[in-house]
Coordinates of C-alpha atoms in Angstrom, one line a residue:
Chain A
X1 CA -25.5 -33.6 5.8
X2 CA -29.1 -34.1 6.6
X3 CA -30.2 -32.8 3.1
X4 CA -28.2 -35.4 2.1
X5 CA -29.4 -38.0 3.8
X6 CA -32.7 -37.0 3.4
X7 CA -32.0 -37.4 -0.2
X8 CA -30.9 -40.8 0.0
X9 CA -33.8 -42.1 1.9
X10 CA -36.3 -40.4 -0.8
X11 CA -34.5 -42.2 -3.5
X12 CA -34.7 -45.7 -1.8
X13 CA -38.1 -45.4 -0.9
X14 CA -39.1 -44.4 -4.3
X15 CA -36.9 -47.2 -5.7
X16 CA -39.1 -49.9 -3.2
X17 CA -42.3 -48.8 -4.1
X18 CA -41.3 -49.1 -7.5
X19 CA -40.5 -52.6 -7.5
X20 CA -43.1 -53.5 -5.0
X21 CA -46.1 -52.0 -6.0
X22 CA -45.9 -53.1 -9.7
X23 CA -45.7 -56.8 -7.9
X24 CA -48.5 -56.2 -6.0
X25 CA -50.9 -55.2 -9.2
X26 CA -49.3 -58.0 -11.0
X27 CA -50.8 -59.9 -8.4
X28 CA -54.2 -58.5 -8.2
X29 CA -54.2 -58.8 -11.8
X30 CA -54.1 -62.4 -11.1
X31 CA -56.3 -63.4 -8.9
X32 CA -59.0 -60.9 -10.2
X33 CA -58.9 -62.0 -13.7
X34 CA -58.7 -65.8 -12.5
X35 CA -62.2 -64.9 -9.9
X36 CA -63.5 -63.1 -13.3
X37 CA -63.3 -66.0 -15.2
X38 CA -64.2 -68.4 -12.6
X39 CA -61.4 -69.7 -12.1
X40 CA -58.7 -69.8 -8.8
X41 CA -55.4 -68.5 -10.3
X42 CA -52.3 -69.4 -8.7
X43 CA -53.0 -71.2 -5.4
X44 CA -49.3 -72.7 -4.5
X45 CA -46.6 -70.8 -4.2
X46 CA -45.9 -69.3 -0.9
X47 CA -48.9 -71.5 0.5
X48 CA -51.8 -68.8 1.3
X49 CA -53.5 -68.5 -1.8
X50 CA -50.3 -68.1 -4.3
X51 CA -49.1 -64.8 -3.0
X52 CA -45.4 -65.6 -3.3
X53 CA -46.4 -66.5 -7.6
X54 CA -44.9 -63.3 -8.8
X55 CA -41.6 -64.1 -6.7
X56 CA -41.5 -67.6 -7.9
X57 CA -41.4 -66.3 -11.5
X58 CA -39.0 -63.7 -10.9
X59 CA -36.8 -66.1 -9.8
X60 CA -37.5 -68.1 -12.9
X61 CA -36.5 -65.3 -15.1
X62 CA -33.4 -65.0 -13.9
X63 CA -32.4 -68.5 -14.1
X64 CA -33.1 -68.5 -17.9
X65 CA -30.4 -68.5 -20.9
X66 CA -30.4 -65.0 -21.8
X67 CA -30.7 -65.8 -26.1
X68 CA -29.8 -63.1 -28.5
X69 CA -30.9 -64.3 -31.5
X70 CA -28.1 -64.1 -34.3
X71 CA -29.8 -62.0 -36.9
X72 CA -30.2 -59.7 -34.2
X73 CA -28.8 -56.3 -33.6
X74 CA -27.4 -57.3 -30.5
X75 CA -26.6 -54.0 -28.7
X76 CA -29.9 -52.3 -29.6
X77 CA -31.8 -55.5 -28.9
X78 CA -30.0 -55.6 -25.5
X79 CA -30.5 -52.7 -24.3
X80 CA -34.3 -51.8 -25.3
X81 CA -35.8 -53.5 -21.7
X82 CA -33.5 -50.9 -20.0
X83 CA -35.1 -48.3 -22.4
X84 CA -38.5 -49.1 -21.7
X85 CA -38.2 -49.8 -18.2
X86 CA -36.5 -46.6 -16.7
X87 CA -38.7 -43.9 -17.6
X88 CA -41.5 -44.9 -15.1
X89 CA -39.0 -44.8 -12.0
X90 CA -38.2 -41.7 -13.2
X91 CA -42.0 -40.3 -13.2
X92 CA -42.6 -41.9 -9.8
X93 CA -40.3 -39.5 -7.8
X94 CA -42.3 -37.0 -9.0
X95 CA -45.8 -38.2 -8.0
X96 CA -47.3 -36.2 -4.7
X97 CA -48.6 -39.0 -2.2
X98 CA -49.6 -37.1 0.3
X99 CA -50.2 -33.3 1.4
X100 CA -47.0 -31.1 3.0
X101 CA -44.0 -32.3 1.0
X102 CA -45.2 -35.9 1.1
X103 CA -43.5 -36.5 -2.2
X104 CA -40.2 -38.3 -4.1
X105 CA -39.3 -34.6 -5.3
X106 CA -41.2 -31.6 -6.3
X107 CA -40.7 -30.7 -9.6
X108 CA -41.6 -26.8 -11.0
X109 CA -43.1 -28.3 -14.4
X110 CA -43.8 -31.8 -13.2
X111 CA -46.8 -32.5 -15.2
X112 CA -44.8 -31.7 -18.1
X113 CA -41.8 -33.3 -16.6
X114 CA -44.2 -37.1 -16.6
X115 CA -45.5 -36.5 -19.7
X116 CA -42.2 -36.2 -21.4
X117 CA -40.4 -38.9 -19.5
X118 CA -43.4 -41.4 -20.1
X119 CA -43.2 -41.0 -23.7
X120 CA -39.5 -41.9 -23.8
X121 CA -40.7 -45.4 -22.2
X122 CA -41.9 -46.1 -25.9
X123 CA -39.2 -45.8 -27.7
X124 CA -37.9 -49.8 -26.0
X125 CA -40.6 -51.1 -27.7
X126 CA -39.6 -49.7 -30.6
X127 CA -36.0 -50.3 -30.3
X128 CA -36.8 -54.1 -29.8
X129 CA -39.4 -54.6 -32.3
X130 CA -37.0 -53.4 -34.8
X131 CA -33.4 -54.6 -33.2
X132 CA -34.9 -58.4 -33.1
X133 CA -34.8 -58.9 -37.0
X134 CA -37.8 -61.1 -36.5
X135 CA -41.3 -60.0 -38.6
X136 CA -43.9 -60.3 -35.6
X137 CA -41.4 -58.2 -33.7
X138 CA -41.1 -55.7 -36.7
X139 CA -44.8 -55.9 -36.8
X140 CA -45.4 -55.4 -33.3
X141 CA -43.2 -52.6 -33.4
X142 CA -44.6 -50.9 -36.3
X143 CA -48.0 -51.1 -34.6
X144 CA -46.2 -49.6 -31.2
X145 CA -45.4 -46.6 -33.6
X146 CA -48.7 -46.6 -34.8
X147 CA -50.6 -46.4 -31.3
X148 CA -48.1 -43.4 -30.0
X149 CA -49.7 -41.6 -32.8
X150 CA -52.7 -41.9 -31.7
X151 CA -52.9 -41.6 -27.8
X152 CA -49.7 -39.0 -27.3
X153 CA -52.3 -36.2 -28.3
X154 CA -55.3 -36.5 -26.6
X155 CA -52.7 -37.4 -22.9
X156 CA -51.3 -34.0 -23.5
X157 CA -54.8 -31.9 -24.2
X158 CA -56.2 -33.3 -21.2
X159 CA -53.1 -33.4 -19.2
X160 CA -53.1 -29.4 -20.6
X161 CA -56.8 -29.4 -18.9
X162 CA -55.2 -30.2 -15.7
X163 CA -53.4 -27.6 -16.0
X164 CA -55.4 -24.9 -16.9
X165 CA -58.1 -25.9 -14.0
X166 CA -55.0 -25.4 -11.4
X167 CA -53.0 -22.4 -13.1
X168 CA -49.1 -24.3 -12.2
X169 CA -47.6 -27.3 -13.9
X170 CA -45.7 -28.7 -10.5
X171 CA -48.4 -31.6 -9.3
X172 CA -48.6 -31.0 -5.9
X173 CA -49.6 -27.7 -6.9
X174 CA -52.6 -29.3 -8.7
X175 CA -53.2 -31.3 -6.1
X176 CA -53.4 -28.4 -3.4
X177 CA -55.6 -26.4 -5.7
X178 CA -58.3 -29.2 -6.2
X179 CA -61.4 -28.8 -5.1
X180 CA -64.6 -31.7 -5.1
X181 CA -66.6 -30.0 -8.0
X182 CA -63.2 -30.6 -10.1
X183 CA -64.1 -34.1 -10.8
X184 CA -67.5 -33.2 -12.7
X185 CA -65.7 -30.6 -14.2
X186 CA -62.8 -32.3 -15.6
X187 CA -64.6 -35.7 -16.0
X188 CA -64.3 -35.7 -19.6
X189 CA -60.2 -34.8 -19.9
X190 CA -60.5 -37.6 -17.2
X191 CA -61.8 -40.2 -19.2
X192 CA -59.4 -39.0 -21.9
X193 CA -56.5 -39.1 -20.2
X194 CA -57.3 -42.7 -18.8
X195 CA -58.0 -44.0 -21.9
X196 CA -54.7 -42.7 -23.7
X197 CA -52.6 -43.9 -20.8
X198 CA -54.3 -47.3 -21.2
X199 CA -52.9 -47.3 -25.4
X200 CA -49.7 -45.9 -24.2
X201 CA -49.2 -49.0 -21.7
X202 CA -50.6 -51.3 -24.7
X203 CA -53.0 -52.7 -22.1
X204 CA -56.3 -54.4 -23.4
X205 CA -58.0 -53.4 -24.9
X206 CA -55.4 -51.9 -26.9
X207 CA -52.9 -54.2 -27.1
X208 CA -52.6 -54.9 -30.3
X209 CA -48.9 -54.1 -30.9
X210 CA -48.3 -57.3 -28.2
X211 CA -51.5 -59.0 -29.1
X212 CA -50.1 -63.0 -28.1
X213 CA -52.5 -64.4 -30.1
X214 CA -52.0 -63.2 -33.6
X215 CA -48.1 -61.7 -33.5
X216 CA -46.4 -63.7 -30.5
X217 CA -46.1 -60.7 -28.6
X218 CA -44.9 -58.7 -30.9
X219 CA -41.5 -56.4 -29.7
X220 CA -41.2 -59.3 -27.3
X221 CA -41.2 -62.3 -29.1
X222 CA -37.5 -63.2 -29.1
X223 CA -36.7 -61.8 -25.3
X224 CA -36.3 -64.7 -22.9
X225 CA -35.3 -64.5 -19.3
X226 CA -34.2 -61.0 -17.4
X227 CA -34.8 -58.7 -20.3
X228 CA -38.3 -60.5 -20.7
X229 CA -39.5 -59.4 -17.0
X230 CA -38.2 -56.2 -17.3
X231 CA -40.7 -55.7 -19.7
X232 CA -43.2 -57.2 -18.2
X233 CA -42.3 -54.9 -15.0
X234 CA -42.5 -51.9 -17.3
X235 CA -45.9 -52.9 -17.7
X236 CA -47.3 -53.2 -14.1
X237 CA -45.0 -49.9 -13.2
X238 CA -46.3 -48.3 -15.9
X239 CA -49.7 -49.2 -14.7
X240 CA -48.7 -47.8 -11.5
X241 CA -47.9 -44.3 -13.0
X242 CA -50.9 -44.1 -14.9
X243 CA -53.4 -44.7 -12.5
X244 CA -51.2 -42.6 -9.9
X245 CA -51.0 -39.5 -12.4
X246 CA -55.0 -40.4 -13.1
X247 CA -55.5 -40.0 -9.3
X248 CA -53.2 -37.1 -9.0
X249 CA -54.4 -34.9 -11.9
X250 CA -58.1 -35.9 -12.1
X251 CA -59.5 -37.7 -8.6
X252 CA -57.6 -34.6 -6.3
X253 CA -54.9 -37.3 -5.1
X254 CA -54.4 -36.9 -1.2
X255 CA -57.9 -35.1 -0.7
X256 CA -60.6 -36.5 1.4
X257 CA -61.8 -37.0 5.0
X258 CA -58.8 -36.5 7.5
X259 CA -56.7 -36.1 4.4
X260 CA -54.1 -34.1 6.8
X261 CA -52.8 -37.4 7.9
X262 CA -53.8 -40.4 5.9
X263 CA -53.6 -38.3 2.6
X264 CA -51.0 -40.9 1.9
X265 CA -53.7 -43.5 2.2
X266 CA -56.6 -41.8 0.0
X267 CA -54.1 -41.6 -2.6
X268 CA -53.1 -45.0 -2.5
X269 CA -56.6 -46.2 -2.5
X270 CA -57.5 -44.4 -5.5
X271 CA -54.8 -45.5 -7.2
X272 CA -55.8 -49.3 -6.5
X273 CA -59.1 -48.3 -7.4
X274 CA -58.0 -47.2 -10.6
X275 CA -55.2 -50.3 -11.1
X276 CA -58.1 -52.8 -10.4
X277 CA -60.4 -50.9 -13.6
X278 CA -57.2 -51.4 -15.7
X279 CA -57.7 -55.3 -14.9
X280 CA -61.4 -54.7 -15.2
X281 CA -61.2 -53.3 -18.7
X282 CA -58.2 -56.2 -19.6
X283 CA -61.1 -59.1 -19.0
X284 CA -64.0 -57.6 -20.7
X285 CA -63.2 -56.0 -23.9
X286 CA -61.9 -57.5 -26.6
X287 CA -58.9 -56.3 -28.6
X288 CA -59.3 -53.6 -30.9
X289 CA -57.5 -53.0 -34.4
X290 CA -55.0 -50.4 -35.0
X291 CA -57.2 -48.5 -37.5
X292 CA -60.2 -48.6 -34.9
X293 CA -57.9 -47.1 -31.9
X294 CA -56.5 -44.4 -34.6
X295 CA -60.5 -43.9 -35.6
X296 CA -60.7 -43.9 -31.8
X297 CA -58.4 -41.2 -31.0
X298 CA -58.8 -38.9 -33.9
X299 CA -62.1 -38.4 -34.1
X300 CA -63.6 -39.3 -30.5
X301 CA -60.5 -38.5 -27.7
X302 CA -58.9 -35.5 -29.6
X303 CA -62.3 -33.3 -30.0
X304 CA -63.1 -34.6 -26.6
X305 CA -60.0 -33.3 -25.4
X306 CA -60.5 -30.1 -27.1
X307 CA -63.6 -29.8 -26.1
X308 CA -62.7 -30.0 -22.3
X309 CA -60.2 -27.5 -23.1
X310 CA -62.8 -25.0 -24.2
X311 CA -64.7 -25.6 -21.1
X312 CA -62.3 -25.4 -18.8
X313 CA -60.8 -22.1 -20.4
X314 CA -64.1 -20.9 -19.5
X315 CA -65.4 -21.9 -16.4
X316 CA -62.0 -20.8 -15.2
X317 CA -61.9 -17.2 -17.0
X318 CA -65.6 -16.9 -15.3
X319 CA -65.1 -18.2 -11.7
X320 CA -61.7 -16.3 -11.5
Chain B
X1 CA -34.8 -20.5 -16.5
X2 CA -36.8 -17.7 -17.4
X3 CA -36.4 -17.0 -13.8
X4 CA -32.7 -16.5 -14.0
X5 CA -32.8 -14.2 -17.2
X6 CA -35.1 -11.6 -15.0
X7 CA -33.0 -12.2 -12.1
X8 CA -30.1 -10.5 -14.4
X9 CA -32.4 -8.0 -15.6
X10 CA -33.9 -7.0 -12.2
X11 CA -31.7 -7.8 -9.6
X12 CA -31.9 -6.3 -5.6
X13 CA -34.6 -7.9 -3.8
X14 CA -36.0 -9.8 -6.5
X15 CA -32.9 -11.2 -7.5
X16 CA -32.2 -13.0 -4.5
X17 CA -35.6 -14.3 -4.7
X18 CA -34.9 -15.5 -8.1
X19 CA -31.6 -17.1 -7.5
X20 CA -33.4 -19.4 -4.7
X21 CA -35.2 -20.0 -7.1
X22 CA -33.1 -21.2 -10.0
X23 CA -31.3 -23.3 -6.6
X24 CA -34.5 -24.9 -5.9
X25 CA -34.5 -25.8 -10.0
X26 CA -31.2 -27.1 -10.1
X27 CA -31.8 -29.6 -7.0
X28 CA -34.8 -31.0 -8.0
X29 CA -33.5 -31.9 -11.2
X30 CA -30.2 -33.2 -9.4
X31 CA -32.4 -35.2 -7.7
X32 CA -33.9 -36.9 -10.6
X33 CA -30.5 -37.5 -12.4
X34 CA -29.5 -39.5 -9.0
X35 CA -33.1 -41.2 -9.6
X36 CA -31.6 -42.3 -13.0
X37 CA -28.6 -43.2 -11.8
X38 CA -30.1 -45.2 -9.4
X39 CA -32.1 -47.1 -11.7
X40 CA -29.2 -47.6 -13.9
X41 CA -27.1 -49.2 -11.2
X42 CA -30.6 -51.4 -10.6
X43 CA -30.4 -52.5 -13.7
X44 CA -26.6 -53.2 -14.2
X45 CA -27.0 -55.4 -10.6
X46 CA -29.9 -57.3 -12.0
X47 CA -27.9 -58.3 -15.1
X48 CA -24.1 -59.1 -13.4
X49 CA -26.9 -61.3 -10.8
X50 CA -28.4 -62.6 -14.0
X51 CA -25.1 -63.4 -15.5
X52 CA -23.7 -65.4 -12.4
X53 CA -27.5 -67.4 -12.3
X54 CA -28.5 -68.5 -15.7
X55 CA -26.8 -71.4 -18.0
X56 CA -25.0 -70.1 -21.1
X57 CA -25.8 -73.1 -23.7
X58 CA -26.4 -72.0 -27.3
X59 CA -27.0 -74.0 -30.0
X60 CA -27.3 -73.6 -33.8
X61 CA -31.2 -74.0 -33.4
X62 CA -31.8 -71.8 -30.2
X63 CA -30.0 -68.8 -31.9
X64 CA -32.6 -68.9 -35.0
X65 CA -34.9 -66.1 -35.1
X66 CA -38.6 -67.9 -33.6
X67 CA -41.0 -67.6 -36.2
X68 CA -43.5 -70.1 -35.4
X69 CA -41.1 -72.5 -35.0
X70 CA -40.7 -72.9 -38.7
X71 CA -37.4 -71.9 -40.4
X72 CA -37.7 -68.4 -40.9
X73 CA -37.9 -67.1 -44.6
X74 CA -36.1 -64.2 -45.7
X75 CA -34.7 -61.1 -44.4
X76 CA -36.1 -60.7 -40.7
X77 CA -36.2 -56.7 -41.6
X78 CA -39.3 -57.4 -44.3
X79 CA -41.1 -54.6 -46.3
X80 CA -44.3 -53.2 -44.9
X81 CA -46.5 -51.0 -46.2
X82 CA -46.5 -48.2 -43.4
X83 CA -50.1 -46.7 -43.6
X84 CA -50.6 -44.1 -40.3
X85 CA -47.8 -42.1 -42.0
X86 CA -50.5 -39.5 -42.4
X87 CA -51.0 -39.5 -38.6
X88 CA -47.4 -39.1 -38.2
X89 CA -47.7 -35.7 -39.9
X90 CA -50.3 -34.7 -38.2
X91 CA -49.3 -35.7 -34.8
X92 CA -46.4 -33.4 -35.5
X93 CA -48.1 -30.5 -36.2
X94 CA -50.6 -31.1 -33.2
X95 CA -48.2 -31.7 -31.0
X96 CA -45.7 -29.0 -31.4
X97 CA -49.1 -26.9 -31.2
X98 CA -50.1 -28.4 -28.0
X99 CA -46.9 -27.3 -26.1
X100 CA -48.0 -23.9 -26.2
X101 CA -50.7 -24.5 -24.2
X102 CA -48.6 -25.5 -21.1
X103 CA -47.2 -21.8 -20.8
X104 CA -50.3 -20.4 -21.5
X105 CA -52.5 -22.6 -19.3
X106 CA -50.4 -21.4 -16.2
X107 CA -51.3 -18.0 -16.7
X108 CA -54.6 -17.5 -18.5
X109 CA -56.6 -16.6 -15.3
X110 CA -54.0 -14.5 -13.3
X111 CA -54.9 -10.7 -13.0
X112 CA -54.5 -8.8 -16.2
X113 CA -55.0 -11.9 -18.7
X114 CA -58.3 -12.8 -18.7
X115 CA -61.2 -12.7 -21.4
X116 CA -58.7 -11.5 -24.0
X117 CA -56.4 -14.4 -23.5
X118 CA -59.0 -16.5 -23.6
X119 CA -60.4 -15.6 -26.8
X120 CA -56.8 -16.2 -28.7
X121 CA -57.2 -19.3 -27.5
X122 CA -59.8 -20.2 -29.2
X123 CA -58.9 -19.1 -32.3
X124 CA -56.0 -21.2 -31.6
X125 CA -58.0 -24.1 -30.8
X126 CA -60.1 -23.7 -33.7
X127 CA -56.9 -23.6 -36.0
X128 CA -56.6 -27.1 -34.7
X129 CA -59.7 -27.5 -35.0
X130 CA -60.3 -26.7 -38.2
X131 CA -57.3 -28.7 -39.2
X132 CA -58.3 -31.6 -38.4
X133 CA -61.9 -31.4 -39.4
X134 CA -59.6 -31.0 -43.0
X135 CA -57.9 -34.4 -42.3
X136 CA -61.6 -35.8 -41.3
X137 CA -63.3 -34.9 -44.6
X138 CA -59.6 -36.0 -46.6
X139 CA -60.7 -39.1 -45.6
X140 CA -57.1 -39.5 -44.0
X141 CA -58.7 -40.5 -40.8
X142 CA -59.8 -43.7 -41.9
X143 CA -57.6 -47.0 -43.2
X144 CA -60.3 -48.8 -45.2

C-alpha cells in the first residue's frame, strides 16, 4: 500500500514540475530577451511585473476555435501536439534531482531510455507539417526531417561519452560516479551534446524548420488554440529536459557543497543556468540555414563527438 | 533481460539475485507506462476542458488552408525536391553503428576488458571514421 502510494505521489509531482517549470522558463525567456533588447516585456498581467503573462495566455488558448483546416488530414493533424508533447514527461521521471533516490524513477538504461523517448517527440512535428496540407507546413516539416538528420548523431556519441566516463547507463549511476575533473574531461561531448539538443528543440539558432519570418512557423502554421500551446509547451518542457539531461550527464547534477541535502538545489540551479544560455543563445545569433547546420553537424559535431569518444576510451582504460 | 536468460542458465543463489532483478526492471518500466498514462489522461482533460470553453463557428473562409492570406494554389501536398536524402543514408548507417557503443561503453573498463577492448574500438571508430571522411571528399556533405 505504501509502494503504492508512494507511486502515486512520484507521478504527480513529476506531472507539476512538468507543467510548472516549462512556465517558469517561458517566463524568464520573457523578461530576459525583453531586458536584452532594452525593452520591459510584459508588465500587466498579474500586477508585479507581468508574472501571471504565461497564465493569461494559457487561458487565451483555450478559449480559441479549435480550426481544422478542410484540406487537412484531420486525425493525424489532430493528434501530432499530443505526439510531440508527451515524450518530454516521459524523460522527466527519469531525471535524478538529487542524491539517495531523489528521483521520478530509476531506470537500468536510462540514458538510453531519454535518448530514445526524446527522439519520438519529433516525429509531431513531422506528423503536423505533413497532416496540414499547407506548403509552409510541408516545408517546415521537411526541414524538421532534415535537422533530425543532423543533430540525432552527434546527441548519441556524446551521450555514448557519458557513458563510457561512468561505466552504467542508469543516470543516477552517472551522477554518483562523477567526479569535478569530469567537466574538463568531457567538456567537448558537453558542448556537443548542448548544441544537438538545441537543433532537436529547433531553438535559435536553429530554428529554421519554424523560422516565423520566412515559413509562418512552419509544422505550426495552421494550429490555433489548445493544440497550438501544446506545442509551444513542448518547447519550454523540452528545454527543461535538455538542459536537465545537460546538467545531469555533463555538470555532475546534484554534486557540490553540502550536496547531501540541497543536492536538489545544485541541480536546479544548473539547470536554470543552462535554461537562461538557451535564451542567451535565442537573442544573439541569428538563424542559420539547413545546409549550414547539416555542414555544422557533419563535419564539426560528429568528429568532435568521435573524437571525445577516443579520449575518453582512453583516459578511462589508463586511470582504471 | 539478459539478466533473466542467465538467471535460467545459473540458477541457486544467483538466481534469486537475478529475479529481483528482472522485478526491479519490470517496476520501473510499470512506472513509466503509468507516466504515460498519466499524461494521456492530461491531455484528454485539457481537450474535453477545451471543448466546453471555446466557440465552434466555422466558416467557408476560416476553414481555407492560411497561405499568406491569399487563396491557396494547388495541391497543399506540393513537390519538393528532397536534398539531405544522402544524410538520411548515412544517418542510418551511423546510427545503427552507434548503438553498439551503449553495451560496450558499460563494460570497457571492468576487470578483464581493458586495452584489448579498447583497441576494437578504435578500429570501429575509424570504420566510421573513415566512412564519413568518404562522404566528406563525395562532396555529399555539402548542398551547394
Amino acid at each position: 500500500m505504501n509502494g503504492t502510494l508512494d507511486v502515486i505521489l512520484r507521478l504527480v509531482a513529476v506531472l507539476v514540475v512538468f507543467l510548472v517549470l516549462p512556465l517558469v522558463v517561458g517566463q524568464t525567456e520573457h523578461k530576459v530577451m525583453a531586458h536584452m533588447q532594452g525593452r520591459l516585456g510584459p508588465m500587466y498581467a498579474g500586477g508585479f511585473h507581468g508574472w501571471a503573462q504565461l497564465v493569461a495566455d494559457g487561458v487565451k488558448f483555450a478559449q480559441k476555435e479549435d480550426v481544422v483546416p478542410e484540406g487537412a488530414d484531420r486525425r493525424i493533424f489532430q493528434l501530432a501536439p499530443v505526439v510531440s508533447l508527451l515524450p518530454y514527461l516521459l524523460v522527466m521521471i527519469a531525471i535524478p534531482v538529487g542524491p539517495h533516490g531523489f528521483v521520478g524513477q530509476s531506470i537500468d538504461a536510462g540514458l538510453f531510455f531519454v535518448l530514445a523517448v526524446m527522439g519520438v517527440g519529433v516525429l509531431g512535428s513531422l506528423m503536423a507539417g505533413w497532416a496540414s496540407a499547407n506548403k509552409f507546413s510541408l516545408l517546415g516539416g521537411l526541414r524538421t526531417a532534415a535537422q533530425l538528420m543532423a543533430y540525432e548523431l552527434p546527441m548519441l556519441l556524446a551521450g555514448a561519452s557519458v557513458a563510457m566516463a561512468a561505466g552504467t547507463l542508469s543516470l543516477p549511476g552517472i551522477v554518483q560516479a562523477f567526479h569535478w575533473w569530469w567537466i574538463p574531461w568531457q567538456i567537448v561531448g558537453g558542448v556537443v551534446f548542448f548544441t544537438a539538443g538545441l537543433a532537436e528543440l529547433q531553438r535559435p539558432p536553429f530554428d529554421m524548420p519554424v523560422a516565423d519570418s520566412e515559413i509562418i512557423f512552419g509544422a505550426y502554421t495552421e494550429y490555433t488554440g489548445l493544440r497550438f500551446a501544446m506545442f509551444l509547451l513542448a518547447e519550454f518542457a523540452g528545454i527543461v529536459v535538455l538542459c536537465a539531461l545537460t546538467s545531469v550527464l555533463f555538470l555532475g547534477g546534484w554534486h557540490g557543497p553540502w550536496s547531501g541535502s540541497l543536492g536538489w538545489l545544485w541541480t536546479l540551479v544548473k539547470t536554470g543556468l543552462l535554461a537562461f544560455v538557451v535564451i542567451w543563445l535565442r537573442v544573439t545569433y541569428p538563424r542559420l540555414r539547413e545546409d549550414q547546420l547539416q555542414k555544422l553537424a557533419w563535419t564539426v559535431l560528429i568528429p568532435l563527438a568521435l573524437a571525445q569518444i577516443a579520449l575518453t576510451g582512453i583516459v578511462k582504460v589508463v586511470t582504471s | 533481460m539478459a539478466t533473466v536468460a542467465s538467471a535460467d542458465a545459473v540458477g541457486g543463489v544467483r538466481g534469486t539475485t537475478d529475479v529481483h532483478l528482472a522485478a526491479g526492471y519490470f517496476h520501473a518500466y510499470t512506472v513509466v507506462g503509468l507516466v504515460a498514462v498519466v499524461g494521456v489522461l492530461f491531455v484528454a482533460v485539457a481537450f474535453a476542458a477545451g471543448h466546453l470553453l471555446r466557440p465552434v463557428v466555422p466558416t467557408r473562409e476560416k476553414m481555407l488552408t492560411y497561405e499568406c492570406g491569399v487563396d491557396p494554389v494547388g495541391e497543399g501536398w506540393a513537390q519538393t525536391q528532397i536534398r539531405y536524402y544522402v544524410y538520411s543514408f548515412l544517418y542510418v548507417i551511423f546510427a545503427v553503428d552507434a548503438i553498439y557503443l551503449f553495451p560496450w561503453a558499460t563494460v570497457f573498463a571492468a576487470p578483464g576488458f581493458g586495452g584489448t577492448t579498447l583497441v576494437e574500438m578504435f578500429i570501429f571508430i575509424g570504420f566510421l571514421a573513415v566512412g564519413l571522411l568518404y562522404a566528406w571528399k563525395k562532396g555529399v556533405l555539402e548542398w551547394t
